[in-house]
Coordinates of C-alpha atoms and ligand atoms in Angstrom, one line a residue:
X1 CA -20.2 -3.2 22.3
X2 CA -23.2 -5.3 21.2
X3 CA -22.8 -7.3 24.5
X4 CA -22.8 -4.1 26.4
X5 CA -26.1 -3.0 24.7
X6 CA -27.6 -6.4 25.3
X7 CA -26.6 -6.2 28.9
X8 CA -28.2 -2.7 29.3
X9 CA -31.5 -3.9 27.8
X10 CA -31.7 -7.0 30.1
X11 CA -31.1 -4.9 33.2
X12 CA -34.1 -2.6 32.2
X13 CA -36.2 -5.8 31.8
X14 CA -35.1 -7.2 35.1
X15 CA -36.0 -3.9 36.8
X16 CA -39.4 -4.0 35.2
X17 CA -39.9 -7.5 36.2
X18 CA -39.0 -6.8 39.8
X19 CA -41.4 -3.8 39.9
X20 CA -44.3 -5.8 38.3
X21 CA -43.7 -8.7 40.7
X22 CA -43.6 -6.3 43.6
X23 CA -46.8 -4.6 42.4
X24 CA -48.6 -7.9 42.0
X25 CA -47.5 -9.4 45.4
X26 CA -48.2 -6.1 47.3
X27 CA -51.6 -5.5 45.5
X28 CA -52.8 -9.1 46.1
X29 CA -51.7 -9.0 49.7
X30 CA -53.4 -5.7 50.4
X31 CA -56.6 -6.8 48.7
X32 CA -56.8 -10.3 50.0
X33 CA -55.2 -10.3 53.5
X34 CA -57.9 -8.1 55.3
X35 CA -60.7 -10.0 53.7
X36 CA -59.1 -13.3 54.7
X37 CA -58.8 -12.1 58.4
X38 CA -62.4 -11.1 58.5
X39 CA -63.5 -14.4 57.1
X40 CA -61.4 -16.2 59.6
X41 CA -63.1 -14.2 62.4
X42 CA -60.2 -12.3 63.8
X43 CA -61.3 -9.1 65.6
X44 CA -60.2 -6.6 68.4
X45 CA -56.8 -7.3 70.0
X46 CA -56.4 -10.4 67.8
X47 CA -56.9 -8.3 64.8
X48 CA -54.1 -5.8 65.8
X49 CA -51.7 -8.7 66.5
X50 CA -52.6 -10.3 63.1
X51 CA -52.2 -6.9 61.4
X52 CA -48.7 -6.7 62.8
X53 CA -47.9 -10.3 61.8
X54 CA -49.4 -9.6 58.3
X55 CA -47.2 -6.6 57.9
X56 CA -44.1 -8.5 59.0
X57 CA -44.9 -11.4 56.7
X58 CA -45.3 -8.9 53.8
X59 CA -42.1 -7.2 54.5
X60 CA -40.2 -10.5 54.8
X61 CA -41.7 -11.9 51.5
X62 CA -40.9 -8.7 49.6
X63 CA -37.4 -8.5 51.1
X64 CA -36.8 -12.1 50.1
X65 CA -38.1 -11.5 46.6
X66 CA -36.0 -8.3 46.2
X67 CA -32.9 -10.1 47.5
X68 CA -33.3 -12.9 44.9
X69 CA -34.2 -10.7 42.0
X70 CA -31.7 -7.8 42.6
X71 CA -29.0 -10.4 43.5
X72 CA -29.5 -12.2 40.2
X73 CA -29.5 -8.9 38.3
X74 CA -26.3 -7.7 40.0
X75 CA -24.6 -11.0 39.4
X76 CA -25.6 -10.9 35.8
X77 CA -24.3 -7.3 35.6
X78 CA -20.9 -8.1 37.0
X79 CA -20.5 -11.1 34.6
X80 CA -21.3 -8.8 31.8
X81 CA -18.9 -6.2 33.0
X82 CA -16.2 -8.9 33.1
X83 CA -17.0 -10.1 29.6
X84 CA -16.9 -6.6 28.3
X85 CA -13.6 -5.8 30.0
X86 CA -12.1 -9.1 28.6
X87 CA -13.2 -8.4 25.1
X88 CA -12.0 -4.9 25.3
X89 CA -8.6 -6.1 26.5
X90 CA -8.5 -8.6 23.7
X91 CA -9.4 -6.0 21.2
X92 CA -6.6 -3.7 22.5
X93 CA -4.2 -6.5 22.5
X94 CA -4.9 -7.4 18.9
X95 CA -5.0 -3.7 17.9
X96 CA -1.8 -2.9 19.7
X97 CA 0.2 -6.0 18.6
X98 CA -0.9 -6.0 15.0
X99 CA 2.1 -6.2 12.7
X100 CA 0.3 -3.6 10.5
X101 CA 0.0 0.0 11.3
X102 CA -3.7 0.6 12.4
X103 CA -5.3 4.0 12.9
X104 CA -8.8 4.8 14.0
X105 CA -10.1 7.9 12.3
X106 CA -13.3 9.8 13.3
X107 CA -14.5 12.4 10.7
X108 CA -11.0 12.5 9.1
X109 CA -9.3 13.1 12.5
X110 CA -6.9 10.6 14.1
X111 CA -8.4 9.1 17.2
X112 CA -6.1 6.2 18.0
X113 CA -2.8 4.7 16.7
X114 CA -1.5 1.2 17.5
X115 CA 2.1 0.6 18.6
X116 CA 3.2 -0.2 15.0
X117 CA 1.7 3.0 13.7
X118 CA 3.5 4.9 16.4
X119 CA 6.7 3.2 15.6
X120 CA 6.3 4.1 12.0
X121 CA 4.9 7.6 12.1
X122 CA 5.8 8.9 15.6
X123 CA 4.1 9.0 19.1
X124 CA 0.3 9.1 19.5
X125 CA 0.6 12.5 21.3
X126 CA 2.0 14.0 18.1
X127 CA -0.8 12.7 15.9
X128 CA -3.9 12.7 18.1
X129 CA -6.6 14.9 16.7
X130 CA -4.7 15.8 13.5
X131 CA -6.0 15.4 10.0
X132 CA -5.2 11.9 8.6
X133 CA -4.4 13.6 5.3
X134 CA -1.2 15.0 6.9
X135 CA 0.3 11.5 7.1
X136 CA 0.6 11.2 3.3
X137 CA 2.9 13.0 0.8
X138 CA 1.3 15.8 -1.3
X139 CA 1.2 13.8 -4.5
X140 CA -0.8 10.9 -2.9
X141 CA -3.0 12.8 -0.5
X142 CA -6.0 13.1 -2.8
X143 CA -6.0 9.4 -3.7
X144 CA -5.5 8.4 0.0
X145 CA -8.4 10.6 1.2
X146 CA -10.7 9.3 -1.5
X147 CA -10.3 5.9 0.0
X148 CA -10.4 7.0 3.6
X149 CA -13.5 9.2 3.3
X150 CA -15.3 7.1 0.6
X151 CA -16.4 3.5 1.0
X152 CA -13.0 2.2 1.9
X153 CA -11.6 -0.8 0.0
X154 CA -14.4 -3.1 -0.7
X155 CA -13.1 -6.6 -0.2
X156 CA -11.1 -7.9 -3.1
X157 CA -9.8 -4.5 -4.2
X158 CA -6.1 -4.1 -3.9
X159 CA -4.6 -1.7 -1.4
X160 CA -3.5 1.7 -2.6
X161 CA 0.3 2.4 -2.7
X162 CA 1.0 5.8 -1.1
X163 CA 4.2 7.7 -0.1
X164 CA 4.7 9.2 3.4
X165 CA 7.5 10.2 5.8
X166 CA 8.4 8.1 8.8
X167 CA 9.1 9.3 12.3
X168 CA 12.7 10.1 11.3
X169 CA 11.5 12.1 8.2
X170 CA 12.6 9.5 5.7
X171 CA 10.5 8.6 2.7
X172 CA 8.5 5.4 3.0
X173 CA 6.1 3.5 0.8
X174 CA 2.8 2.2 2.4
X175 CA -0.1 0.1 1.2
X176 CA -3.2 1.8 2.4
X177 CA -6.6 0.0 3.1
X178 CA -9.6 1.6 4.9
X179 CA -12.8 0.2 6.3
X180 CA -16.1 1.8 5.8
X181 CA -17.7 3.7 8.7
X182 CA -17.9 1.2 11.7
X183 CA -20.4 2.4 14.3
X184 CA -18.9 -0.1 16.7
X185 CA -15.6 1.7 16.8
X186 CA -17.1 5.0 16.2
X187 CA -15.2 5.7 13.0
X188 CA -13.0 4.0 10.4
X189 CA -10.1 1.7 10.7
X190 CA -7.1 2.5 8.5
X191 CA -4.5 -0.2 7.9
X192 CA -1.0 0.8 6.6
X193 CA 1.6 -1.8 5.6
X194 CA 5.2 -0.6 5.2
X195 CA 6.4 -2.0 1.9
X196 CA 9.5 0.2 1.5
X197 CA 12.0 -2.7 1.9
X198 CA 10.0 -5.0 -0.3
X199 CA 9.7 -2.3 -3.1
X200 CA 13.5 -1.5 -2.8
X201 CA 14.2 -5.2 -3.3
X202 CA 11.8 -5.4 -6.2
X203 CA 13.5 -2.4 -7.8
X204 CA 16.9 -3.9 -7.2
X205 CA 15.8 -7.2 -8.8
X206 CA 14.5 -5.4 -11.9
X207 CA 17.8 -3.5 -12.1
X208 CA 19.7 -6.8 -11.7
X209 CA 17.7 -8.5 -14.4
X210 CA 18.2 -5.5 -16.7
X211 CA 21.9 -5.6 -16.0
X212 CA 22.0 -9.3 -16.6
X213 CA 20.3 -8.9 -19.9
X214 CA 22.7 -6.2 -20.9
X215 CA 25.5 -8.4 -19.6
X216 CA 24.5 -11.3 -21.9
X217 CA 24.3 -9.0 -24.9
X218 CA 27.7 -7.3 -24.0
X219 CA 29.3 -10.7 -23.4
X220 CA 28.1 -12.0 -26.7
X221 CA 29.6 -9.1 -28.7
X222 CA 32.7 -9.1 -26.6
X223 CA 33.3 -12.8 -27.2
X224 CA 33.2 -12.5 -31.0
X225 CA 35.3 -9.3 -30.8
X226 CA 37.8 -11.1 -28.5
X227 CA 38.4 -13.8 -31.1
X228 CA 39.2 -11.2 -33.8
X229 CA 41.4 -9.3 -31.4
X230 CA 43.4 -12.4 -30.5
X231 CA 44.1 -13.1 -34.2
X232 CA 45.1 -9.4 -34.7
X233 CA 47.4 -9.4 -31.8
X234 CA 49.0 -12.6 -32.8
X235 CA 49.8 -11.2 -36.2
X236 CA 51.1 -8.0 -34.6
X237 CA 53.4 -10.1 -32.5
X238 CA 54.6 -12.0 -35.5
X239 CA 55.2 -8.9 -37.5
X240 CA 57.3 -7.5 -34.6
X241 CA 59.5 -10.5 -34.9
X242 CA 60.1 -9.8 -38.6
X243 CA 61.0 -6.1 -38.3
X244 CA 64.7 -7.0 -38.8
X245 CA 66.0 -4.3 -36.4
X246 CA 63.8 -1.5 -37.8
X247 CA 63.3 0.4 -34.6
X248 CA 60.6 2.7 -35.8
X249 CA 58.5 -0.2 -37.1
X250 CA 59.1 -2.2 -33.9
X251 CA 58.0 0.8 -31.8
X252 CA 54.8 1.2 -33.9
X253 CA 54.0 -2.5 -33.6
X254 CA 54.7 -2.3 -29.8
X255 CA 52.2 0.6 -29.6
X256 CA 49.7 -1.4 -31.6
X257 CA 50.2 -4.3 -29.2
X258 CA 49.7 -2.0 -26.2
X259 CA 46.5 -0.7 -27.7
X260 CA 45.4 -4.3 -28.4
X261 CA 46.1 -5.2 -24.8
X262 CA 44.0 -2.3 -23.6
X263 CA 41.2 -3.4 -26.0
X264 CA 41.6 -6.9 -24.5
X265 CA 41.2 -5.5 -21.0
X266 CA 38.1 -3.6 -22.1
X267 CA 36.7 -6.8 -23.6
X268 CA 37.4 -8.7 -20.5
X269 CA 35.6 -6.0 -18.4
X270 CA 32.6 -6.5 -20.6
X271 CA 32.9 -10.3 -20.2
X272 CA 33.2 -9.9 -16.4
X273 CA 30.2 -7.7 -16.4
X274 CA 28.3 -10.4 -18.3
X275 CA 29.9 -13.0 -16.0
X276 CA 31.4 -14.7 -19.0
X277 CA 35.1 -13.9 -18.3
X278 CA 37.2 -16.5 -16.8
X279 CA 39.9 -15.4 -14.4
X280 CA 43.3 -15.2 -16.0
X281 CA 45.3 -15.9 -12.9
X282 CA 49.0 -16.4 -13.2
X283 CA 52.0 -16.5 -10.8
X284 CA 53.4 -13.0 -10.7
X285 CA 55.1 -10.6 -8.3
X286 CA 52.7 -8.8 -6.0
X287 CA 54.7 -5.6 -6.6
X288 CA 54.0 -5.8 -10.4
X289 CA 50.3 -6.1 -9.8
X290 CA 50.1 -3.2 -7.3
X291 CA 52.5 -0.9 -9.2
X292 CA 50.3 -1.2 -12.2
X293 CA 47.2 -0.4 -10.2
X294 CA 48.9 2.7 -8.6
X295 CA 49.9 4.0 -12.0
X296 CA 46.2 3.9 -13.0
X297 CA 45.2 5.5 -9.6
X298 CA 47.7 8.3 -10.0
X299 CA 46.3 9.1 -13.4
X300 CA 42.7 9.1 -12.0
X301 CA 43.4 11.5 -9.0
X302 CA 42.8 15.2 -9.4
X303 CA 45.5 17.6 -8.1
X304 CA 43.5 18.4 -5.0
X305 CA 44.2 14.9 -3.7
X306 CA 47.6 14.0 -2.4
X307 CA 48.4 10.4 -3.3
X308 CA 51.0 8.2 -1.7
X309 CA 52.0 4.6 -2.3
X310 CA 54.3 2.5 0.0
X311 CA 55.2 -1.0 -0.8
X312 CA 56.4 -2.4 2.5
X313 CA 56.2 -6.2 1.7
X314 CA 59.3 -8.0 0.4
X315 CA 59.6 -7.2 -3.2
X316 CA 59.9 -10.9 -4.2
X317 CA 56.4 -11.7 -2.9
X318 CA 54.5 -13.7 -5.5
X319 CA 50.7 -14.0 -5.9
X320 CA 48.5 -16.1 -8.2
X321 CA 46.5 -13.2 -9.6
X322 CA 44.6 -11.9 -12.5
X323 CA 46.4 -8.6 -12.5
X324 CA 43.8 -6.7 -14.6
X325 CA 41.0 -7.7 -12.2
X326 CA 42.9 -6.9 -9.0
X327 CA 43.9 -3.5 -10.5
X328 CA 40.2 -3.0 -11.4
X329 CA 39.3 -3.6 -7.8
X330 CA 41.9 -1.2 -6.5
X331 CA 40.9 1.4 -9.0
X332 CA 37.3 1.1 -7.8
X333 CA 38.4 1.8 -4.2
X334 CA 40.5 4.7 -5.2
X335 CA 37.7 6.3 -7.3
X336 CA 35.3 6.0 -4.3
X337 CA 37.9 7.6 -2.2
X338 CA 38.3 10.4 -4.7
X339 CA 34.5 11.0 -4.7
X340 CA 34.5 11.1 -0.9
X341 CA 37.0 14.0 -1.0
X342 CA 35.4 16.7 -3.1
X343 CA 37.5 19.3 -1.4
X344 CA 40.7 17.4 -1.5
X345 CA 42.5 15.2 1.0
X346 CA 45.0 12.4 1.2
X347 CA 44.8 8.9 -0.4
X348 CA 47.4 6.3 0.8
X349 CA 48.0 2.8 -0.6
X350 CA 50.1 0.7 1.6
X351 CA 51.2 -2.9 0.8
X352 CA 52.5 -5.2 3.5
X353 CA 52.4 -8.8 4.7
X354 CA 50.2 -9.6 7.6
X355 CA 49.1 -12.9 9.1
X356 CA 45.5 -14.1 8.8
X357 CA 43.5 -15.6 11.6
X358 CA 45.4 -18.9 11.3
X359 CA 48.8 -17.1 11.2
X360 CA 49.3 -17.7 7.5
X361 CA 51.0 -14.6 5.9
X362 CA 48.8 -12.8 3.5
X363 CA 49.4 -9.8 1.2
X364 CA 47.5 -6.9 2.6
X365 CA 46.7 -3.8 0.6
X366 CA 45.1 -0.9 2.5
X367 CA 43.5 2.0 0.6
X368 CA 42.9 4.9 3.2
X369 CA 41.4 8.3 2.6
X370 CA 40.6 11.4 4.6
X371 CA 37.2 11.9 3.0
X372 CA 33.7 12.1 4.3
X373 CA 33.7 8.6 5.9
X374 CA 30.8 6.2 5.9
X375 CA 27.8 6.3 8.3
X376 CA 26.9 3.3 10.5
X377 CA 23.7 2.7 8.4
X378 CA 25.7 2.7 5.1
X379 CA 28.3 0.4 6.6
X380 CA 25.5 -2.3 7.0
X381 CA 24.7 -2.3 3.2
X382 CA 28.1 -1.2 1.8
X383 CA 28.8 -4.3 -0.2
X384 CA 25.3 -4.9 -1.4
X385 CA 24.7 -4.6 -5.1
X386 CA 23.2 -1.3 -6.1
X387 CA 23.8 0.4 -2.8
X388 CA 24.9 3.9 -3.7
X389 CA 24.8 7.3 -2.1
X390 CA 25.8 9.1 -5.3
X391 CA 22.3 9.4 -6.7
X392 CA 22.0 9.1 -10.5
X393 CA 25.8 9.1 -10.9
X394 CA 26.4 5.9 -8.9
X395 CA 25.5 2.4 -9.9
X396 CA 26.4 0.6 -6.6
X397 CA 28.4 -2.2 -8.3
X398 CA 31.9 -1.0 -7.6
X399 CA 32.3 -2.5 -4.1
X400 CA 30.4 -5.8 -4.7
X401 CA 32.3 -6.5 -7.9
X402 CA 35.6 -5.6 -6.2
X403 CA 34.9 -7.9 -3.3
X404 CA 33.8 -10.7 -5.7
X405 CA 37.2 -10.3 -7.6
X406 CA 39.2 -10.4 -4.4
X407 CA 37.2 -13.4 -3.0
X408 CA 37.8 -15.2 -6.3
X409 CA 41.5 -14.8 -5.5
X410 CA 40.9 -16.6 -2.1
X411 CA 41.1 -13.3 -0.2
X412 CA 38.7 -10.7 1.2
X413 CA 37.9 -7.0 1.0
X414 CA 36.8 -5.3 4.3
X415 CA 36.0 -1.7 5.2
X416 CA 36.4 0.4 8.4
X417 CA 35.1 3.9 8.7
X418 CA 33.5 6.5 10.8
X419 CA 31.4 9.4 9.5
X420 CA 33.6 12.5 9.0
X421 CA 36.8 10.5 9.7
X422 CA 37.7 9.0 6.3
X423 CA 37.6 5.3 5.3
X424 CA 40.1 2.4 5.2
X425 CA 39.5 -0.5 2.8
X426 CA 41.7 -3.5 3.2
X427 CA 42.3 -6.2 0.6
X428 CA 44.0 -9.4 1.7
X429 CA 45.2 -12.0 -0.9
X430 CA 47.0 -15.3 -0.2
X431 CA 50.7 -15.2 -1.3
X432 CA 51.8 -17.9 -3.7
X433 CA 55.4 -18.2 -2.5
X434 CA 57.3 -17.2 0.6
X435 CA 58.8 -13.7 0.5
X436 CA 62.2 -15.3 0.3
X437 CA 61.5 -16.7 -3.2
X438 CA 63.2 -14.9 -5.9
X439 CA 61.7 -14.2 -9.3
X440 CA 64.3 -14.5 -11.9
X441 CA 64.4 -12.3 -15.0
X442 CA 61.8 -13.2 -17.5
X443 CA 64.2 -14.2 -20.2
X444 CA 65.9 -17.6 -20.2
X445 CA 69.3 -16.7 -19.0
X446 CA 70.7 -19.9 -17.5
X447 CA 71.4 -21.9 -20.6
X448 CA 68.9 -22.8 -23.4
X449 CA 65.6 -23.9 -22.0
X450 CA 63.7 -26.5 -24.0
X451 CA 59.9 -25.9 -24.0
X452 CA 57.4 -28.3 -25.3
X453 CA 54.7 -26.4 -27.3
X454 CA 51.6 -28.6 -27.8
X455 CA 49.0 -26.6 -29.6
X456 CA 46.3 -27.7 -32.0
X457 CA 46.1 -24.3 -33.8
X458 CA 48.9 -23.9 -36.3
X459 CA 48.9 -20.0 -36.1
X460 CA 49.1 -20.0 -32.3
X461 CA 51.8 -22.7 -32.2
X462 CA 53.9 -20.8 -34.7
X463 CA 53.6 -17.5 -32.7
X464 CA 54.4 -19.2 -29.4
X465 CA 57.5 -20.9 -30.9
X466 CA 58.7 -17.6 -32.5
X467 CA 58.3 -15.8 -29.2
X468 CA 60.0 -18.5 -27.2
X469 CA 62.9 -18.5 -29.6
X470 CA 63.2 -14.7 -29.2
X471 CA 63.4 -15.2 -25.5
X472 CA 66.3 -17.6 -26.0
X473 CA 64.4 -20.9 -25.6
X474 CA 64.3 -23.9 -27.8
X475 CA 60.6 -24.7 -28.6
X476 CA 59.6 -28.2 -29.5
X477 CA 56.3 -27.9 -31.4
X478 CA 53.7 -30.7 -31.5
X479 CA 50.1 -30.5 -32.9
X480 CA 48.2 -33.1 -31.0
X481 CA 47.6 -34.8 -27.6
X482 CA 49.1 -38.1 -28.8
X483 CA 52.2 -36.4 -30.1
X484 CA 52.5 -34.4 -26.9
X485 CA 52.4 -37.4 -24.6
X486 CA 54.8 -39.3 -26.9
X487 CA 57.3 -36.5 -27.2
X488 CA 57.2 -36.0 -23.4
X489 CA 57.9 -39.7 -22.8
X490 CA 60.8 -39.7 -25.2
X491 CA 62.5 -36.4 -24.1
X492 CA 61.2 -35.9 -20.7
X493 CA 64.3 -34.8 -18.8
X494 CA 65.1 -32.3 -21.5
X495 CA 62.0 -30.1 -20.9
X496 CA 62.2 -27.0 -18.7
X497 CA 58.5 -26.5 -19.3
X498 CA 55.5 -27.2 -21.4
X499 CA 52.8 -25.1 -23.0
X500 CA 49.7 -27.2 -23.7
X501 CA 46.7 -25.9 -25.6
X502 CA 45.0 -29.0 -27.0
X503 CA 41.2 -28.4 -27.0
X504 CA 39.5 -30.4 -29.7
X505 CA 40.7 -34.0 -29.2
X506 CA 40.0 -37.0 -27.0
X507 CA 43.6 -36.7 -25.7
X508 CA 43.0 -33.1 -24.5
X509 CA 45.3 -30.7 -22.7
X510 CA 44.1 -31.9 -19.3
X511 CA 44.7 -35.6 -20.4
X512 CA 48.3 -34.7 -21.4
X513 CA 48.8 -32.9 -18.1
X514 CA 47.5 -36.0 -16.2
X515 CA 49.9 -38.3 -18.2
X516 CA 52.9 -36.0 -17.5
X517 CA 52.1 -35.9 -13.8
X518 CA 51.4 -39.6 -13.7
X519 CA 55.0 -40.1 -14.9
X520 CA 56.0 -38.4 -11.7
X521 CA 57.2 -35.3 -13.6
X522 CA 56.8 -31.9 -12.0
X523 CA 57.8 -30.0 -15.1
X524 CA 56.1 -26.5 -15.0
X525 CA 53.1 -26.4 -17.4
X526 CA 51.1 -23.6 -18.7
X527 CA 47.7 -25.1 -19.6
X528 CA 45.5 -23.2 -22.1
X529 CA 41.8 -23.9 -21.3
X530 CA 38.8 -21.7 -20.9
X531 CA 36.9 -24.3 -19.0
X532 CA 39.6 -24.9 -16.4
X533 CA 40.4 -21.2 -16.1
X534 CA 36.7 -20.6 -15.4
X535 CA 36.8 -23.2 -12.7
X536 CA 39.7 -21.4 -11.0
X537 CA 42.6 -23.5 -12.4
X538 CA 43.8 -26.9 -11.2
X539 CA 45.1 -27.9 -7.8
X540 CA 48.6 -28.6 -9.1
X541 CA 51.1 -25.9 -8.0
X542 CA 53.3 -26.6 -11.0
X543 CA 50.6 -25.7 -13.4
X544 CA 49.3 -22.3 -14.4
X545 CA 46.0 -22.2 -16.3
X546 CA 45.3 -19.4 -18.8
X547 CA 42.4 -18.8 -21.1
X548 CA 42.3 -19.4 -24.8
X549 CA 42.2 -15.6 -25.4
X550 CA 45.4 -14.9 -23.5
X551 CA 47.9 -13.2 -25.9
X552 CA 50.8 -15.5 -26.8
X553 CA 53.2 -13.0 -25.5
X554 CA 51.6 -13.3 -22.0
X555 CA 51.6 -17.1 -22.3
X556 CA 55.3 -17.1 -22.9
X557 CA 55.9 -14.7 -20.1
X558 CA 53.8 -16.8 -17.8
X559 CA 55.8 -19.9 -18.9
X560 CA 59.1 -18.2 -18.1
X561 CA 57.9 -16.9 -14.8
X562 CA 56.7 -20.3 -13.8
X563 CA 60.0 -21.9 -14.8
X564 CA 61.9 -19.3 -12.8
X565 CA 59.7 -19.8 -9.6
X566 CA 60.0 -23.6 -10.1
X567 CA 63.8 -23.4 -10.3
X568 CA 64.1 -21.1 -7.3
X569 CA 61.9 -23.4 -5.2
X570 CA 64.1 -26.4 -6.3
X571 CA 67.3 -24.6 -5.4
X572 CA 66.0 -23.7 -1.9
X573 CA 65.0 -27.3 -1.4
X574 CA 68.5 -28.5 -2.5
X575 CA 70.2 -25.9 -0.2
X576 CA 68.1 -26.9 2.9
X577 CA 70.0 -29.5 5.0
X578 CA 68.3 -32.8 5.5
X579 CA 67.6 -33.7 9.1
Ligands
LIG601 P1 29.1 3.6 -6.5 O1 30.5 4.2 -6.5 O2 28.5 3.5 -7.8 O3 28.2 4.4 -5.5 P2 30.2 1.5 -4.9 O4 29.7 0.1 -4.7 O5 31.5 1.6 -5.4 O6 29.1 2.1 -5.9 O7 30.1 2.3 -3.6 C1 28.9 2.2 -2.8 C2 28.8 3.3 -1.8 O8 29.8 3.1 -0.8 C3 29.1 4.7 -2.4 O9 28.0 5.3 -3.0 C4 29.5 5.5 -1.1 O10 28.4 5.9 -0.4 C5 30.2 4.4 -0.3 N1 31.6 4.5 -0.3 C6 32.5 3.6 -0.9 N2 33.8 4.0 -0.7 C7 33.7 5.1 0.1 C8 34.7 5.9 0.7 N3 36.0 5.7 0.5 N4 34.3 7.0 1.4 C9 33.0 7.2 1.6 N5 32.0 6.4 1.1 C10 32.4 5.4 0.4

C-alpha cells in the first residue's frame, strides 16, 4: 500500500518534470531561435527554409525528450505494479495459509476470512458482511466485542478465551486476539486460535491427577484394611474347621467367609483403582471364570433385556487369570450394553476358542448387544480414558480399565459397531493348557498328597496346614527358607506340591524356588509374594504366584488345581508314544 502511494507521488512528479522541461525547451527555442536567425542574416527564401528546419528540429528534440521521459516513467510504473502485485500475492498467501483463523473486520462487519477461518466457521459466503459478534456464543459476546472494537490486545496481554460454534454446530473454544484499526488493511485483523483439543486434554489431565490422588488415598486405606481382613478371614476359616459338625455354625461361618471374600474384592477394586493391586492370577478353568461373570451380569440386567450365555469352548479349557478382574471387565462391557439399550434388547455372551494371527488358539469371549451402536467418531476415542457419552453419569474409565485388565492377561479387547446396529466387544485371552487337559476335582482324591508348607507367619502356616489336612493332604510345615530347602532335599520325591511364603529372610521364597528348580525338580509350587505377583508372576509354568493377601482357602485351592493340572500333563506325556 505504502509502495503504491509512493509510486503515485513519483508519477505526478515525473509528469511535472516533463511539463516543466517541455515549457523550458519550447520557451527558449521560441525566444532564441528567431533572434539567432536574424543575427546570422537569414532572410527571404532562406528564412522560410530555416523556419521549416527549425520547426522540424524542435519537434524532433521534444519528441526525443518525451520518448525518454515518458518511457522512464512507464517503465518505473510497470516495475511498481509488479512489486505491488507480488507483495499482494505474498500477503494473500500468508493470510490464506496461516495456521490461525484470520478475519478482517471493517466497522464490526466481516470483510475477509482466511482458509483456516472458513474451515473452522464455514464458507466466506456465509459470513461476508455479517456482524463479527455473531461468531461468539452469547455469554462471551460482550467480552469479545470489547476487544475487537476497543484497542485490541496491546502486545503482551494474553488472548481472550471465548466459546463459539464451528461449521458443524459443535462447541469450540477459541483464543481471540485483535489488532487496533489498521488503515493499511482498511480495518482490524482478528486472530482466532482453536484450543478445543488442548483444553480437553488439560481437563483430562486435571481429572487424571485428581483420580490419581484419590487412588493413592483409597489404596492407602484399602491396604491397611486388607491386612485386617486377611487376619479376620483366616480366623473364620480356622473357626470353620472347629465346628465339629455343627451345620448351623458352619453355614454362618461360610456366609461370613463369603462376605469377607466380597469385601476382599471391593478392597482389590480400590487397590486396582489406586494402581496398587497386584494381579492374582492362577490356573483355573475358563468356564469357572466366565460362569461367575455371567452370574453377575444376569443380576445386573433389567427385565427388558434378554440375556443369553453360550459356552462353546471345551469345558476343560484352562486360563491363567485373575478371575475377579476378568469378571470386572466383562461386567463393565455388559453394563455399557445395558445403558445402550434403554428400551430393551438382547445381550449375548458367547465363549469359544479361536486362533490368533499366528494360529495359536485363544479363548474368545464376545459380548454382543442390539443397542444404539457407536458412531465412527466415538469409535476413534472409545478406549481413551475419560471418553464418555453419558454426561455426568459416565466417568469414561470402564473401557480403558477393562482393556488394561485383559492386556495384563496377555490378551486384547476390541470393539466393532455401527450406529443403530448394536455393538460387539471381543475379549481374547491366551489359554494355559490345551482343551484336552482335564481338571481333576479340587480335593486330593488319588492317595494322600504330601505338601510342603513353608511360611514365616505362624498363623498363616497353621491355617494352611489345617485346610490342607481337611482336603485330605498331608502338610509338612516349615518356618524358614533354610528349613524349606533342607526338607525339600531330604524328602524331595515325596512332595506333590509346595506352598512357599517366605518374605523376611535372606533365603526368601524365590531363593527356595530357585534351589528346588536347580535340583531339576518340577514339583508344582504356589509362591506367595506381592512383588512377584505385581511383576506378573514368574516364567516357570509349574509355579503359580499369588499375593500375600490371598485368603488361605484360595491358596490351598490353587495348590490343588496346580497339582491336578501338573499330573494331567504328566499322564498325557506318559501316554504319548515316543517316536
Ligand atoms: P462410561 O460407561 O463411564 O461412559 P466407558 O469407558 O465404559 O465409560 O464407555 C465409554 C463410552 O463408550 C460410553 O460412554 C459409550 O458412549 C460407549 N460405549 C461403550 N460400550 C457401548 C455399547 N455397548 N454400545 C454403545 N456405546 C457404548
